[in-house]
Short mmCIF file of C-alpha atoms (C1' of nucleotides) in Angstrom, two decimals:
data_model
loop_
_atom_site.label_atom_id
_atom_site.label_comp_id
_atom_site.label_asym_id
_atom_site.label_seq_id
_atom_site.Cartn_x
_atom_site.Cartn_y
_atom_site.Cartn_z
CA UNK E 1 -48.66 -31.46 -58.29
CA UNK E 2 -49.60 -28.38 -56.32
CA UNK E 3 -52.85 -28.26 -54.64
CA UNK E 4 -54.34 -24.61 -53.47
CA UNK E 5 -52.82 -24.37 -50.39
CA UNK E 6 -54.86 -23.24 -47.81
CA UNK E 7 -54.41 -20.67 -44.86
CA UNK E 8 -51.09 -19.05 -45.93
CA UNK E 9 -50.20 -15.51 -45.32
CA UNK E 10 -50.39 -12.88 -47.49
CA UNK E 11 -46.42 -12.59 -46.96
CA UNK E 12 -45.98 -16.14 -47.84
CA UNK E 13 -48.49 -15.74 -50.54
CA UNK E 14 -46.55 -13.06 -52.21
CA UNK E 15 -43.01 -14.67 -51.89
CA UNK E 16 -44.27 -17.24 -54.17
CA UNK E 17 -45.25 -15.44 -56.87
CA UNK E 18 -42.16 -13.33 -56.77
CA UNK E 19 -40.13 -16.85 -55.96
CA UNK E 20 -41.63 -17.74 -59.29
CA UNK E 21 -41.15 -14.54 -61.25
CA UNK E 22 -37.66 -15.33 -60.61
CA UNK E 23 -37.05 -18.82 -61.33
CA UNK E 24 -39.12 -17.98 -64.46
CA UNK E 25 -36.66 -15.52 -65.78
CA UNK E 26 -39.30 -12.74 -65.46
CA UNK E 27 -37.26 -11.43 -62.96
CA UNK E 28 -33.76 -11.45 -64.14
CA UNK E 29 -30.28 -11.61 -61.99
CA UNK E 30 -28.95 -8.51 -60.92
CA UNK E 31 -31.93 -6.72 -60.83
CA UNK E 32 -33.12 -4.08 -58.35
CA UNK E 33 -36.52 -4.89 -56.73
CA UNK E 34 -37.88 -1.65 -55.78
CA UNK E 35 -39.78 -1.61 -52.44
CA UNK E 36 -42.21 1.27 -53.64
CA UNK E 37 -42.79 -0.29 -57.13
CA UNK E 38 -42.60 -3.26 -56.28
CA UNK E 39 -45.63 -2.70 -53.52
CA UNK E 40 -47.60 -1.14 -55.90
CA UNK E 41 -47.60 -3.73 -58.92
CA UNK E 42 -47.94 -6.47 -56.37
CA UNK E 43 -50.85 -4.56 -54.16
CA UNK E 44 -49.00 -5.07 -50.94
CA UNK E 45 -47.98 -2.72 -48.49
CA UNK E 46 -44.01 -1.26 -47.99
CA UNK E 47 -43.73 -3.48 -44.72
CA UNK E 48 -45.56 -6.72 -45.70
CA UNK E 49 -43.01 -6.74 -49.01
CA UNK E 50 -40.03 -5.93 -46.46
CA UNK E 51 -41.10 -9.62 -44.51
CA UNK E 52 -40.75 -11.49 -48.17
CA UNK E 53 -37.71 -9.95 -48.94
CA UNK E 54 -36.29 -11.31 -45.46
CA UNK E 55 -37.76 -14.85 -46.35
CA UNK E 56 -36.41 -15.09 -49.99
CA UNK E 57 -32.90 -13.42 -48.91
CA UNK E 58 -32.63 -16.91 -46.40
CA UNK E 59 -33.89 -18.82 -49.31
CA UNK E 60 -30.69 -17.41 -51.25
CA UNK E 61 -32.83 -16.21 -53.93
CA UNK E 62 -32.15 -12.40 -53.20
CA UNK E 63 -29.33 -10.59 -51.77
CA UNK E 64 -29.56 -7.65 -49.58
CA UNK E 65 -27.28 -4.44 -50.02
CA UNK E 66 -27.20 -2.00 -46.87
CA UNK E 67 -28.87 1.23 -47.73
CA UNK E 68 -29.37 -0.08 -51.26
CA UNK E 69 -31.71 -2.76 -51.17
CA UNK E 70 -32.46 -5.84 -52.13
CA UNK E 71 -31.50 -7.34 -56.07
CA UNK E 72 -31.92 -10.46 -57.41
CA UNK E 73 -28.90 -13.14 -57.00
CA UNK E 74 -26.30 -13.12 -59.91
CA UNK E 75 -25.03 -16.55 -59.55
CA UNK E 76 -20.90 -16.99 -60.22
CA UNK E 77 -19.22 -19.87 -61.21
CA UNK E 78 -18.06 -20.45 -57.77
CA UNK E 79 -21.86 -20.27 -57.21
CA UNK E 80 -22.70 -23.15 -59.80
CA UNK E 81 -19.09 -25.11 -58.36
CA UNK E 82 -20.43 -25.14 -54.44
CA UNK E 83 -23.61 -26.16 -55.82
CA UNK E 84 -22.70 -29.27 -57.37
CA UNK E 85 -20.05 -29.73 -54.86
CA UNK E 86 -23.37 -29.89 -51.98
CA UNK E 87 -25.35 -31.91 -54.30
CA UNK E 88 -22.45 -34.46 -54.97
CA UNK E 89 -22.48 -34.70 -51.16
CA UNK E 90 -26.11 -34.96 -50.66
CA UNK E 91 -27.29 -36.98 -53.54
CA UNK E 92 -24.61 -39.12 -53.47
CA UNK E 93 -24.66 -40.49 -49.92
CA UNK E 94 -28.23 -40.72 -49.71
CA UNK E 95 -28.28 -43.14 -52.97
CA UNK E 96 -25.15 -45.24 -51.18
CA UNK E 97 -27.90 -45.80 -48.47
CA UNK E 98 -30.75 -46.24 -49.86
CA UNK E 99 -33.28 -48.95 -49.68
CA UNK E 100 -34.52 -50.33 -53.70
CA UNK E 101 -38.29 -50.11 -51.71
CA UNK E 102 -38.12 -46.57 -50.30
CA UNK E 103 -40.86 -44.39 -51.25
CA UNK E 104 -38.58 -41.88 -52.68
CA UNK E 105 -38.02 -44.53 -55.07
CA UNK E 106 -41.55 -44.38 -56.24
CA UNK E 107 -41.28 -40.60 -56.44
CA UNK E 108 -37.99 -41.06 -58.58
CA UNK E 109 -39.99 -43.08 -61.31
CA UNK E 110 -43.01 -40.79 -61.63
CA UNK E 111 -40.48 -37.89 -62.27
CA UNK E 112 -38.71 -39.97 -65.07
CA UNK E 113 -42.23 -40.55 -66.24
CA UNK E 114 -42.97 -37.00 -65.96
CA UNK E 115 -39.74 -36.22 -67.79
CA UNK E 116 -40.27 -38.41 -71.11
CA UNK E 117 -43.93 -36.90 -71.51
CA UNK E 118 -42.95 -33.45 -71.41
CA UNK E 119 -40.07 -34.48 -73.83
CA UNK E 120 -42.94 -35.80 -76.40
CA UNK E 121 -44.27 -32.35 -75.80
CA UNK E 122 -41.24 -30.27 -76.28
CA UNK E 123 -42.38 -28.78 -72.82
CA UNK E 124 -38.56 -28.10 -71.93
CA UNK E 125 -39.18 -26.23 -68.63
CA UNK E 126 -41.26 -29.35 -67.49
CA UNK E 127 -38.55 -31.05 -68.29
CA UNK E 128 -36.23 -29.10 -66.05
CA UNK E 129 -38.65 -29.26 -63.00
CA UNK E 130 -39.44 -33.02 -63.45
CA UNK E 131 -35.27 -33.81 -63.87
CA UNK E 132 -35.41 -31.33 -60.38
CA UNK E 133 -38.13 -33.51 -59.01
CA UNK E 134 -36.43 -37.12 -59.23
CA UNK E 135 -32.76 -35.67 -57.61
CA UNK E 136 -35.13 -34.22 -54.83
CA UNK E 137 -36.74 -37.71 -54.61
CA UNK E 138 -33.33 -38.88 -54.30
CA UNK E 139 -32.34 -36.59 -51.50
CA UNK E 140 -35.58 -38.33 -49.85
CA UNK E 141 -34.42 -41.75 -49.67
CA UNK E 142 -32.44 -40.11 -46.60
CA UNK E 143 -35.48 -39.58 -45.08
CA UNK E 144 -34.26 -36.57 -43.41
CA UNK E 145 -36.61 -33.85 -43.44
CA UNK E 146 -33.91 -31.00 -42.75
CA UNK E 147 -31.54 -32.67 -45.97
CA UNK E 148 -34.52 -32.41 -48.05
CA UNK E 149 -35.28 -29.01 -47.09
CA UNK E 150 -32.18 -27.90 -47.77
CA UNK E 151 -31.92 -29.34 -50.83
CA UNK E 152 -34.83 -27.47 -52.30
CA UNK E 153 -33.14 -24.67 -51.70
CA UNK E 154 -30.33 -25.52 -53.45
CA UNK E 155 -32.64 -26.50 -56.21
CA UNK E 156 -34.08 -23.28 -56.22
CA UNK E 157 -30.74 -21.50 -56.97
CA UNK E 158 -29.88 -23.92 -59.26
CA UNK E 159 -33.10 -22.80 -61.09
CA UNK E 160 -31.99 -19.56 -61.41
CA UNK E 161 -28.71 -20.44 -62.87
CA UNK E 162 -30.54 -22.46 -65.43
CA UNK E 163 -32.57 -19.17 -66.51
CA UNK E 164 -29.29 -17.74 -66.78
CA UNK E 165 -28.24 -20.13 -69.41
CA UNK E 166 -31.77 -20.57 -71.46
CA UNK E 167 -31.56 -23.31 -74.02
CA UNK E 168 -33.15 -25.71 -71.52
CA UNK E 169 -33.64 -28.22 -74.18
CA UNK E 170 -30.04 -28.58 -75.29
CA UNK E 171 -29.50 -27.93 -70.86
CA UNK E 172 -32.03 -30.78 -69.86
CA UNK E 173 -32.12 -33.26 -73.25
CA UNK E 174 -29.11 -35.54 -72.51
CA UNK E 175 -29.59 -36.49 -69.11
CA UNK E 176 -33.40 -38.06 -68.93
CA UNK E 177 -32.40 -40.99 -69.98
CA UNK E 178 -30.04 -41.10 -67.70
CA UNK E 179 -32.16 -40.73 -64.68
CA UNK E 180 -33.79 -43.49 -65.46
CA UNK E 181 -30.55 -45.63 -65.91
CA UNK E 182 -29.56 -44.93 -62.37
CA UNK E 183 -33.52 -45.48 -61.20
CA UNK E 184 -32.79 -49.22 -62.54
CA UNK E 185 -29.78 -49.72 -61.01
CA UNK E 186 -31.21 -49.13 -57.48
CA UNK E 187 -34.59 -50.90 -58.06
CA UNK E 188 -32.32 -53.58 -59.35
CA UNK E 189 -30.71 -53.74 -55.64
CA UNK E 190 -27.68 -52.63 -56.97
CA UNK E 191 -27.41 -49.01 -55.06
CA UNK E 192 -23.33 -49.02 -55.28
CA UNK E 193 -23.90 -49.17 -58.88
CA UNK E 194 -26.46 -46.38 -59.14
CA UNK E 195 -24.49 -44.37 -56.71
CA UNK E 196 -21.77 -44.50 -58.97
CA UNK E 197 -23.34 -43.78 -61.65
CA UNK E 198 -25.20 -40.62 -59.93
CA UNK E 199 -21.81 -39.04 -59.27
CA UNK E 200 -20.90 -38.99 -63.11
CA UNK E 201 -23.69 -37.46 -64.09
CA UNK E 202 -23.28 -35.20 -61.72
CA UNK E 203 -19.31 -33.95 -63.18
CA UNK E 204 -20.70 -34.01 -66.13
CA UNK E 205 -23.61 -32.08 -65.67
CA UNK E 206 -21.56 -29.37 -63.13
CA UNK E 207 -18.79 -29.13 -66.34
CA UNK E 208 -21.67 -28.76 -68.48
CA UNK E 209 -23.15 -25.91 -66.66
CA UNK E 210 -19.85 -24.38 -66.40
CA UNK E 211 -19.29 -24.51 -69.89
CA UNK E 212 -22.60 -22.94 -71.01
CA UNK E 213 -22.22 -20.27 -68.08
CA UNK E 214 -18.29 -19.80 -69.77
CA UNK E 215 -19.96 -19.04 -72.97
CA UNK E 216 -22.48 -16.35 -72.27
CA UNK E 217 -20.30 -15.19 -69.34
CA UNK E 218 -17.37 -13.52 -72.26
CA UNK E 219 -19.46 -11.58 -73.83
CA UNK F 1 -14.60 -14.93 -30.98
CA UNK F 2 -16.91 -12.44 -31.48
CA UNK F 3 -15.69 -9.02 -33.18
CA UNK F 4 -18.34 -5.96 -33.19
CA UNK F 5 -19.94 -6.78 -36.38
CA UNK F 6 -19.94 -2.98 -37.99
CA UNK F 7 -23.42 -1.69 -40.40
CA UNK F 8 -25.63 -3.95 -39.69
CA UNK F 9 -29.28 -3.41 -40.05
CA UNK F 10 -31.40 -3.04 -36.82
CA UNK F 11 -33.61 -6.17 -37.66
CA UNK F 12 -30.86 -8.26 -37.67
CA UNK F 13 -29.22 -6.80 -34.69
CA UNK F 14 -32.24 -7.84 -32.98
CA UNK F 15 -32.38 -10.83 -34.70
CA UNK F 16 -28.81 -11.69 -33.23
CA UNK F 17 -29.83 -11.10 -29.63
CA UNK F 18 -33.22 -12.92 -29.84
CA UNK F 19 -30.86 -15.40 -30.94
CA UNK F 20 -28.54 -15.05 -28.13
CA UNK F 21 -31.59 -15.48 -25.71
CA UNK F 22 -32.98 -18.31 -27.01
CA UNK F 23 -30.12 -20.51 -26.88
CA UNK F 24 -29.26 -19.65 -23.58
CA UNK F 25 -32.58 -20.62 -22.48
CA UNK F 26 -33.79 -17.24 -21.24
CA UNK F 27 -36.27 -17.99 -23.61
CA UNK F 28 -37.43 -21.51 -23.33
CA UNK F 29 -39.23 -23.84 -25.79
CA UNK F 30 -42.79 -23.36 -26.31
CA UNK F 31 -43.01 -20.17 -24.97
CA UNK F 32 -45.04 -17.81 -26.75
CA UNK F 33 -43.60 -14.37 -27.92
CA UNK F 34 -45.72 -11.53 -28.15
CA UNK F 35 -45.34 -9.12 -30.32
CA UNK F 36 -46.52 -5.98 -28.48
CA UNK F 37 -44.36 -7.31 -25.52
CA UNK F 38 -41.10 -8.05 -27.24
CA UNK F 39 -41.36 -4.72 -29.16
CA UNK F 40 -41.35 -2.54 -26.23
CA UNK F 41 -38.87 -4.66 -24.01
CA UNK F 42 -36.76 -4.50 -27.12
CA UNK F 43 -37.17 -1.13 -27.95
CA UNK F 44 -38.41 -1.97 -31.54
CA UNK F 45 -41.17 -1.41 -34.00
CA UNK F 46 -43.79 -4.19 -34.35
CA UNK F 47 -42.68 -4.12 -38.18
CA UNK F 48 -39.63 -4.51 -37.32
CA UNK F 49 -40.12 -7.13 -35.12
CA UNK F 50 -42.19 -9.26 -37.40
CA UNK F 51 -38.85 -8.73 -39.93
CA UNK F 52 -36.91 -10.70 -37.37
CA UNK F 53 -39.02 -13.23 -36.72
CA UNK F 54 -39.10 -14.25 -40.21
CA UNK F 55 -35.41 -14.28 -40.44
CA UNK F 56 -35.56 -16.88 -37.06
CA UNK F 57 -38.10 -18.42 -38.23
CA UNK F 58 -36.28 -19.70 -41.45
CA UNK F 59 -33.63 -20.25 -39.28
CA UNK F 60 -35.36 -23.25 -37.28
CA UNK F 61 -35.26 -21.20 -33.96
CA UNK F 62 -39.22 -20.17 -34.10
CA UNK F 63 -42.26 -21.19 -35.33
CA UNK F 64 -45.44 -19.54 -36.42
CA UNK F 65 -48.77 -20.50 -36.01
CA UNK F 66 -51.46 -18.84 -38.49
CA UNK F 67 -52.70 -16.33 -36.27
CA UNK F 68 -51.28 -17.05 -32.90
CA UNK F 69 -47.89 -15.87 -33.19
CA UNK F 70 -44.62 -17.31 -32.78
CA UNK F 71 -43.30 -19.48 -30.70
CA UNK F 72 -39.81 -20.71 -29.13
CA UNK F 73 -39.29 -24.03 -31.33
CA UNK F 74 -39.73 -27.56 -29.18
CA UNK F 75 -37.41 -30.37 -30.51
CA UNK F 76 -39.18 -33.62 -30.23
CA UNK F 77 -37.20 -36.25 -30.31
CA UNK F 78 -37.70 -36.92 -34.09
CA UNK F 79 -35.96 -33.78 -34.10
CA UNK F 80 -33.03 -34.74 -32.48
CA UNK F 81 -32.93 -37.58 -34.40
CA UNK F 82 -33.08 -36.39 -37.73
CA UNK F 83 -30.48 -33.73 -36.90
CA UNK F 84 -28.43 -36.42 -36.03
CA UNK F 85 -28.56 -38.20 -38.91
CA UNK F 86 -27.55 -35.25 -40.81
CA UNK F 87 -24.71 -34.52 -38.57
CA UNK F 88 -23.17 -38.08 -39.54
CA UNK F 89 -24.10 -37.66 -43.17
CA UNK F 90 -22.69 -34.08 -43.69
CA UNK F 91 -19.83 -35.09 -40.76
CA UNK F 92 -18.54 -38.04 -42.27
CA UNK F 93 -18.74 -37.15 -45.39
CA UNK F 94 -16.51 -33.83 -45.16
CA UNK F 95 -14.33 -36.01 -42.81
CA UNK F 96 -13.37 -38.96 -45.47
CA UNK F 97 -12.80 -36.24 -48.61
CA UNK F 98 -10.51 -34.40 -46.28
CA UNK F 99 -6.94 -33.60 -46.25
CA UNK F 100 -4.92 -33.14 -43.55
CA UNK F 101 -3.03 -30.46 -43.93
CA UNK F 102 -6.52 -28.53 -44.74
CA UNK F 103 -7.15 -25.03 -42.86
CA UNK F 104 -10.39 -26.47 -41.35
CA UNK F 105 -8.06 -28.99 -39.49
CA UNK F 106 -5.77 -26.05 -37.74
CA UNK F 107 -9.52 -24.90 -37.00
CA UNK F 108 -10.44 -28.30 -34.87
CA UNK F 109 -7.15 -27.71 -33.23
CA UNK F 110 -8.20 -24.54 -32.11
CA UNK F 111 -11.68 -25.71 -30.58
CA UNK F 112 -9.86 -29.00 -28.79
CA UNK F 113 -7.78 -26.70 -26.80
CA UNK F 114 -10.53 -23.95 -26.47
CA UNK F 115 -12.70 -26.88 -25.11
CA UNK F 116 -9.79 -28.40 -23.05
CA UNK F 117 -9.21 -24.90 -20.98
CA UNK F 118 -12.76 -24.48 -20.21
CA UNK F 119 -12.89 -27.80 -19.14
CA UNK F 120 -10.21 -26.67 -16.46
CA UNK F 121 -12.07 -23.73 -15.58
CA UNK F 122 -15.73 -25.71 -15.58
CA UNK F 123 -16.65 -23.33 -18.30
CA UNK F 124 -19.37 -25.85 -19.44
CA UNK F 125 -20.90 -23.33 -21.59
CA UNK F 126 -17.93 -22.75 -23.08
CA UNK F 127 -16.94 -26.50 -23.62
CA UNK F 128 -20.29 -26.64 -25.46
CA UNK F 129 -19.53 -24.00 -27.70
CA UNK F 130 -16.06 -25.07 -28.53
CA UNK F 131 -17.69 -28.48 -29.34
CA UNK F 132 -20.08 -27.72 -32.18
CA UNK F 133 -17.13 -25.06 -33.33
CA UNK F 134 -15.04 -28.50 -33.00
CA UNK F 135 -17.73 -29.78 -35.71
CA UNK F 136 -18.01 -26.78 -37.44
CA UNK F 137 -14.61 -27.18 -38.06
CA UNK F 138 -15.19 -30.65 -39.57
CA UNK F 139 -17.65 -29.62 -42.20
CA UNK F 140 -15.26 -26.69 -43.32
CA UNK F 141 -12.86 -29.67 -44.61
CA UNK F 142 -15.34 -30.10 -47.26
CA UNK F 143 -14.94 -26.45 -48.66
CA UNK F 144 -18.71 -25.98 -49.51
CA UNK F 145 -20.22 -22.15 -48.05
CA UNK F 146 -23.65 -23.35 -48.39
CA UNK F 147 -22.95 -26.56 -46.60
CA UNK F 148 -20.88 -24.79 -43.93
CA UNK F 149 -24.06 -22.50 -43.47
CA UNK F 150 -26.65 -25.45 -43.21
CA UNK F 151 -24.59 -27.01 -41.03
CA UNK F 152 -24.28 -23.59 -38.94
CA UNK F 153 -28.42 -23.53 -39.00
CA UNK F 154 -28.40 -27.40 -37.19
CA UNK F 155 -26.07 -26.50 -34.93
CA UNK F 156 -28.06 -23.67 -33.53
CA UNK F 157 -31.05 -26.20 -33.27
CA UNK F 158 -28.68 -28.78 -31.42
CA UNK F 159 -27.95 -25.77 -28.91
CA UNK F 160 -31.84 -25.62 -28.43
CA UNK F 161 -32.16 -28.88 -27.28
CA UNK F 162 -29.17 -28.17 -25.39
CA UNK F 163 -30.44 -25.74 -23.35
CA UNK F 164 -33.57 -27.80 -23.08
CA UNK F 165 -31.29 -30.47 -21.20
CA UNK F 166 -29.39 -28.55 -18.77
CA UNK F 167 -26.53 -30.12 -16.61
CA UNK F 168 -24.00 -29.59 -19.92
CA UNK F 169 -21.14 -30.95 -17.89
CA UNK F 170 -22.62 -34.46 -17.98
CA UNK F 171 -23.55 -33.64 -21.41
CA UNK F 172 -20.63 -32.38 -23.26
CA UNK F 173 -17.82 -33.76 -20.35
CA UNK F 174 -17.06 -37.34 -21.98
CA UNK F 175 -16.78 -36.27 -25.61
CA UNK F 176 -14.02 -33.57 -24.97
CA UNK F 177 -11.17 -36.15 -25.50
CA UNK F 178 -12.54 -38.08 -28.18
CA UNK F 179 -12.30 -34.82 -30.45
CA UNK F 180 -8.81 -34.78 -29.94
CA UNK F 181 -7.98 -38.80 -30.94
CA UNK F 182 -9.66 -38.17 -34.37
CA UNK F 183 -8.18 -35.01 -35.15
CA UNK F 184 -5.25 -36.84 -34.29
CA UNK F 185 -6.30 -39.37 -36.55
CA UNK F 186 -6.90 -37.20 -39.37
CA UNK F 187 -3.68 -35.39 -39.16
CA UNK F 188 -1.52 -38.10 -39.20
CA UNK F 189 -3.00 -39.11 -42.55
CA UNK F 190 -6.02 -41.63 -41.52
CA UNK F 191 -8.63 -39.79 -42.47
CA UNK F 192 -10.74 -43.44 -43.20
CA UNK F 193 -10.10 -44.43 -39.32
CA UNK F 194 -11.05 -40.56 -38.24
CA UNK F 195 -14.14 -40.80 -39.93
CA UNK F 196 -15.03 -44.21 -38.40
CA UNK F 197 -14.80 -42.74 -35.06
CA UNK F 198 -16.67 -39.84 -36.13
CA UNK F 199 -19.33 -41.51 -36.86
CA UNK F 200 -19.15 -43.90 -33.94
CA UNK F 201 -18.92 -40.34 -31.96
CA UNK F 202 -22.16 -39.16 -33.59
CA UNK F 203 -23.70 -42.59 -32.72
CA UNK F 204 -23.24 -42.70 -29.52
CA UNK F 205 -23.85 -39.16 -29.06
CA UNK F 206 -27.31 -39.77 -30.33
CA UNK F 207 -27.80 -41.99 -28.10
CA UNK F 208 -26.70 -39.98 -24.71
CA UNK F 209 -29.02 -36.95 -25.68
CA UNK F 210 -32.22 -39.24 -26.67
CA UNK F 211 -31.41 -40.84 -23.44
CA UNK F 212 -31.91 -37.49 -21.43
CA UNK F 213 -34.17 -35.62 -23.45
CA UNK F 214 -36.81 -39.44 -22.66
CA UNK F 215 -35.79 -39.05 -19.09
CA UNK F 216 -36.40 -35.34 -19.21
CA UNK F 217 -39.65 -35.72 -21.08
CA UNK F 218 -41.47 -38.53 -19.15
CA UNK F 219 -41.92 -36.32 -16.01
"C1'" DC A 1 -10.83 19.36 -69.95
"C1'" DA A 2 -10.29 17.02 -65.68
"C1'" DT A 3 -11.25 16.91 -60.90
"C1'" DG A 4 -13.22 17.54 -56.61
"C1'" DT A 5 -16.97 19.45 -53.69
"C1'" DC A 6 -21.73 20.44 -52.82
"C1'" DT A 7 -26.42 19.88 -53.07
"C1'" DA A 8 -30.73 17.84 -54.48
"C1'" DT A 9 -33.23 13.74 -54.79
"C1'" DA A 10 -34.71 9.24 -54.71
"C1'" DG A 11 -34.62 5.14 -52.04
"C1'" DT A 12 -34.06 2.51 -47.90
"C1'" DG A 13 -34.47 1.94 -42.61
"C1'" DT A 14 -37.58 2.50 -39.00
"C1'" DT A 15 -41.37 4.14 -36.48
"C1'" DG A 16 -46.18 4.79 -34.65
"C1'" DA A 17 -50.89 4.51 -35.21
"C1'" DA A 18 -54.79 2.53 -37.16
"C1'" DC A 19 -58.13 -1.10 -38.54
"C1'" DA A 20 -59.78 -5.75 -39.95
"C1'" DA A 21 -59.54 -10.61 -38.97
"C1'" DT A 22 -59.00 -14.23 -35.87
"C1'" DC A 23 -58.40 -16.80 -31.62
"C1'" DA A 24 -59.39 -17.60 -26.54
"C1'" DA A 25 -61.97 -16.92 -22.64
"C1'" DT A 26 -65.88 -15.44 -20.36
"C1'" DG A 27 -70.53 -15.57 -19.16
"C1'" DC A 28 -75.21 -16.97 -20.01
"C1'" DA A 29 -79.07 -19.77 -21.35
"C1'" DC A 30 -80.78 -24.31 -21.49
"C1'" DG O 1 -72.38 -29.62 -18.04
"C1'" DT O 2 -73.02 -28.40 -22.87
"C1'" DG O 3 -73.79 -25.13 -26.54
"C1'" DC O 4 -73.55 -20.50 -28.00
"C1'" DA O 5 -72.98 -15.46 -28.26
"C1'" DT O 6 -70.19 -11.62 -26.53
"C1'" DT O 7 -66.00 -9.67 -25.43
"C1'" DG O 8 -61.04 -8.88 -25.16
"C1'" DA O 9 -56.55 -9.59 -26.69
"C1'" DT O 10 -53.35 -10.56 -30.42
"C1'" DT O 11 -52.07 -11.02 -34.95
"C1'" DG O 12 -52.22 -9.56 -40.06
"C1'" DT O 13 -51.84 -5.66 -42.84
"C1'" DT O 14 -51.84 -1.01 -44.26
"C1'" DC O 15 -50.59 3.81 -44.27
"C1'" DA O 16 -48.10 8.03 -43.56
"C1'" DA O 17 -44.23 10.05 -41.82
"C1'" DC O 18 -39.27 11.02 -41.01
"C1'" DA O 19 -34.18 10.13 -40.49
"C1'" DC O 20 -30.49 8.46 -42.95
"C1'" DT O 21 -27.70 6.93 -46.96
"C1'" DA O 22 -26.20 6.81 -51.57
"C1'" DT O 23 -26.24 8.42 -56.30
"C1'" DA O 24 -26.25 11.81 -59.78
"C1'" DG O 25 -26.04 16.41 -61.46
"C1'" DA O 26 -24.52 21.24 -60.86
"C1'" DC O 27 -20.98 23.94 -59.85
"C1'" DA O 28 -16.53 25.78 -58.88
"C1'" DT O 29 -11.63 25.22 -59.29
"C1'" DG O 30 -7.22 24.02 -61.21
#
DNA sequence: CATGTCTATAGTGTTGAACAATCAATGCAC
DNA sequence: GTGCATTGATTGTTCAACACTATAGACATG
């Protein structure tokens, strides 16, 4: 799904691979990233490191403290709440509008696709990125570059929320099927139906969420 | 509006003006900015420089080119359009959830007089600015930070093509009053009919700025 | 023992200079 | 006029330095 991407700068470079370390858990919330360390273990100078700092802050990802640098995001429940409240928004009104022939309807079915294979596998963080894929698919039958955009951003922090919470198989498990419910629905020309549908899951999911977050959150 | 913000960091003091200067069209699409230049006019670090441009950059203001720099942003009219068509998505959709007697409403009221008194003065600027707070305003009603903060990113694009238009009396003159009938609207408990002239707003605004950015552009 | 002040120290904020890599223009040969 | 090498300017990146801020530990005081 990712090709080598070609002329990118080293800064760019570099804020994937700690965008990564991040989403992976490696890099846990509430964390200090050291400028000095982190130079060294990545091979990059001071000032190169300052310019991905400044991209992954926008991206939400980190969060800057004057004088005391820069940490990972520790997402709050408000933080999981606005989440799903911009992705009930989003997802929502671009299904209500969408087209059963859309590309982003193709895009939807290869991530269901994607999803039941790495269930077979018991490859649970596939499974989270290919449920990520088909809402982002969904976002596309807007055909709105800036709403898609913006939506992978908001599907990056959600990433890091579901670090937070580990488990991804008892996270991700009940809603595949799903998915591919609400896929039928709109190829079936019935996009009030899906739409519908798409908002539910999405409660339930955000209550979900909440409740895991609850859980680890009183210890 | 406008407080002095207190500790902020230099790069995003800079950031702030560079800002400032772009959408007031001192520094006009496509131009290219030079490093070495802006640094010494700005009395700044090439570092630090390169810190702010990455903020902007995220920010839809600038655009880099691998090894040429960056560059004032040109909307094309794809660009207009697709902001556009997430102004009546995010718009609308804030506008039908809302509830009357929510803060973001004493918020529009605020803008439709701001924007009424410069009118009176032939403050166009001003009128401009009170119009997007106007819309601001709107999106608030949906209670969502990160949606509030999208929407702030688009309107600072919109401004660019703006500026790219001149003559903002024409431009922003004949939409002054219609803010005012659907806040009316929405306060007096219609939030469906508000959000049908919303959106007929938003369509016809389209329309008006495609209009003169074609005439603009065909010379 | 508690509390407040002071100082040392580690880390960030910012700068200036340096060098390699790349793009754009110039000039030259054909 | 086209193709090609040289040159100049600009970006990409690094490094070393210093001012400034915050945090912790030592110390004095009650």
């Amino acid at each position: 799904m990712r090709g080598p991407e070609p002329a990118q700068t080293l800064a760019e470079t570099v804020a994937a691979r700690i965008r990564e370390q991040v989403i992976s858990g490696m890099l846990t919330p509430g964390s200090h990233l050291s400028e000095l360390t982190l130079s060294e273990e990545l091979q990059v100078s001071r000032n190169t490191l300052r310019e991905v700092f400044r991209l992954l802050t926008k991206e939400g990802l980190l969060r800057y403290e004057a004088n005391r640098g820069v940490f990972v995001s520790t997402p709050s429940m408000s933080t999981i709440i606005d989440i799903y409240r911009v992705r009930r928004f989003i997802e929502c009104s671009a299904m209500a509008q969408a087209h059963p022939r859309h590309p982003g309807a193709r895009n939807m079915r290869a991530a269901v696709e994607t999803a039941h294979h790495c269930r077979e596998a018991r490859d649970w963080l596939g499974v989270g990125s290919a449920d990520i894929a088909f809402h982002a698919a969904v976002v596309e039958l807007a055909d709105s570059p800036r709403l898609s955009s913006f939506y992978a951003q908001i599907s990056l922090e959600l990433r890091l929320v579901f670090g937070l919470l580990q488990d991804p198989e008892f996270l991700h498990g009940p809603f595949i099927d799903q998915n591919l419910t609400i896929l039928t629905e709109l190829e079936n020309g019935r996009p009030a139906v899906a739409t519908e549908m798409l908002e539910a899951y999405l409660l339930r999911a955000e209550r979900f969420i909440l409740g895991a977050y609850a859980r680890i959150a009183e210890r």
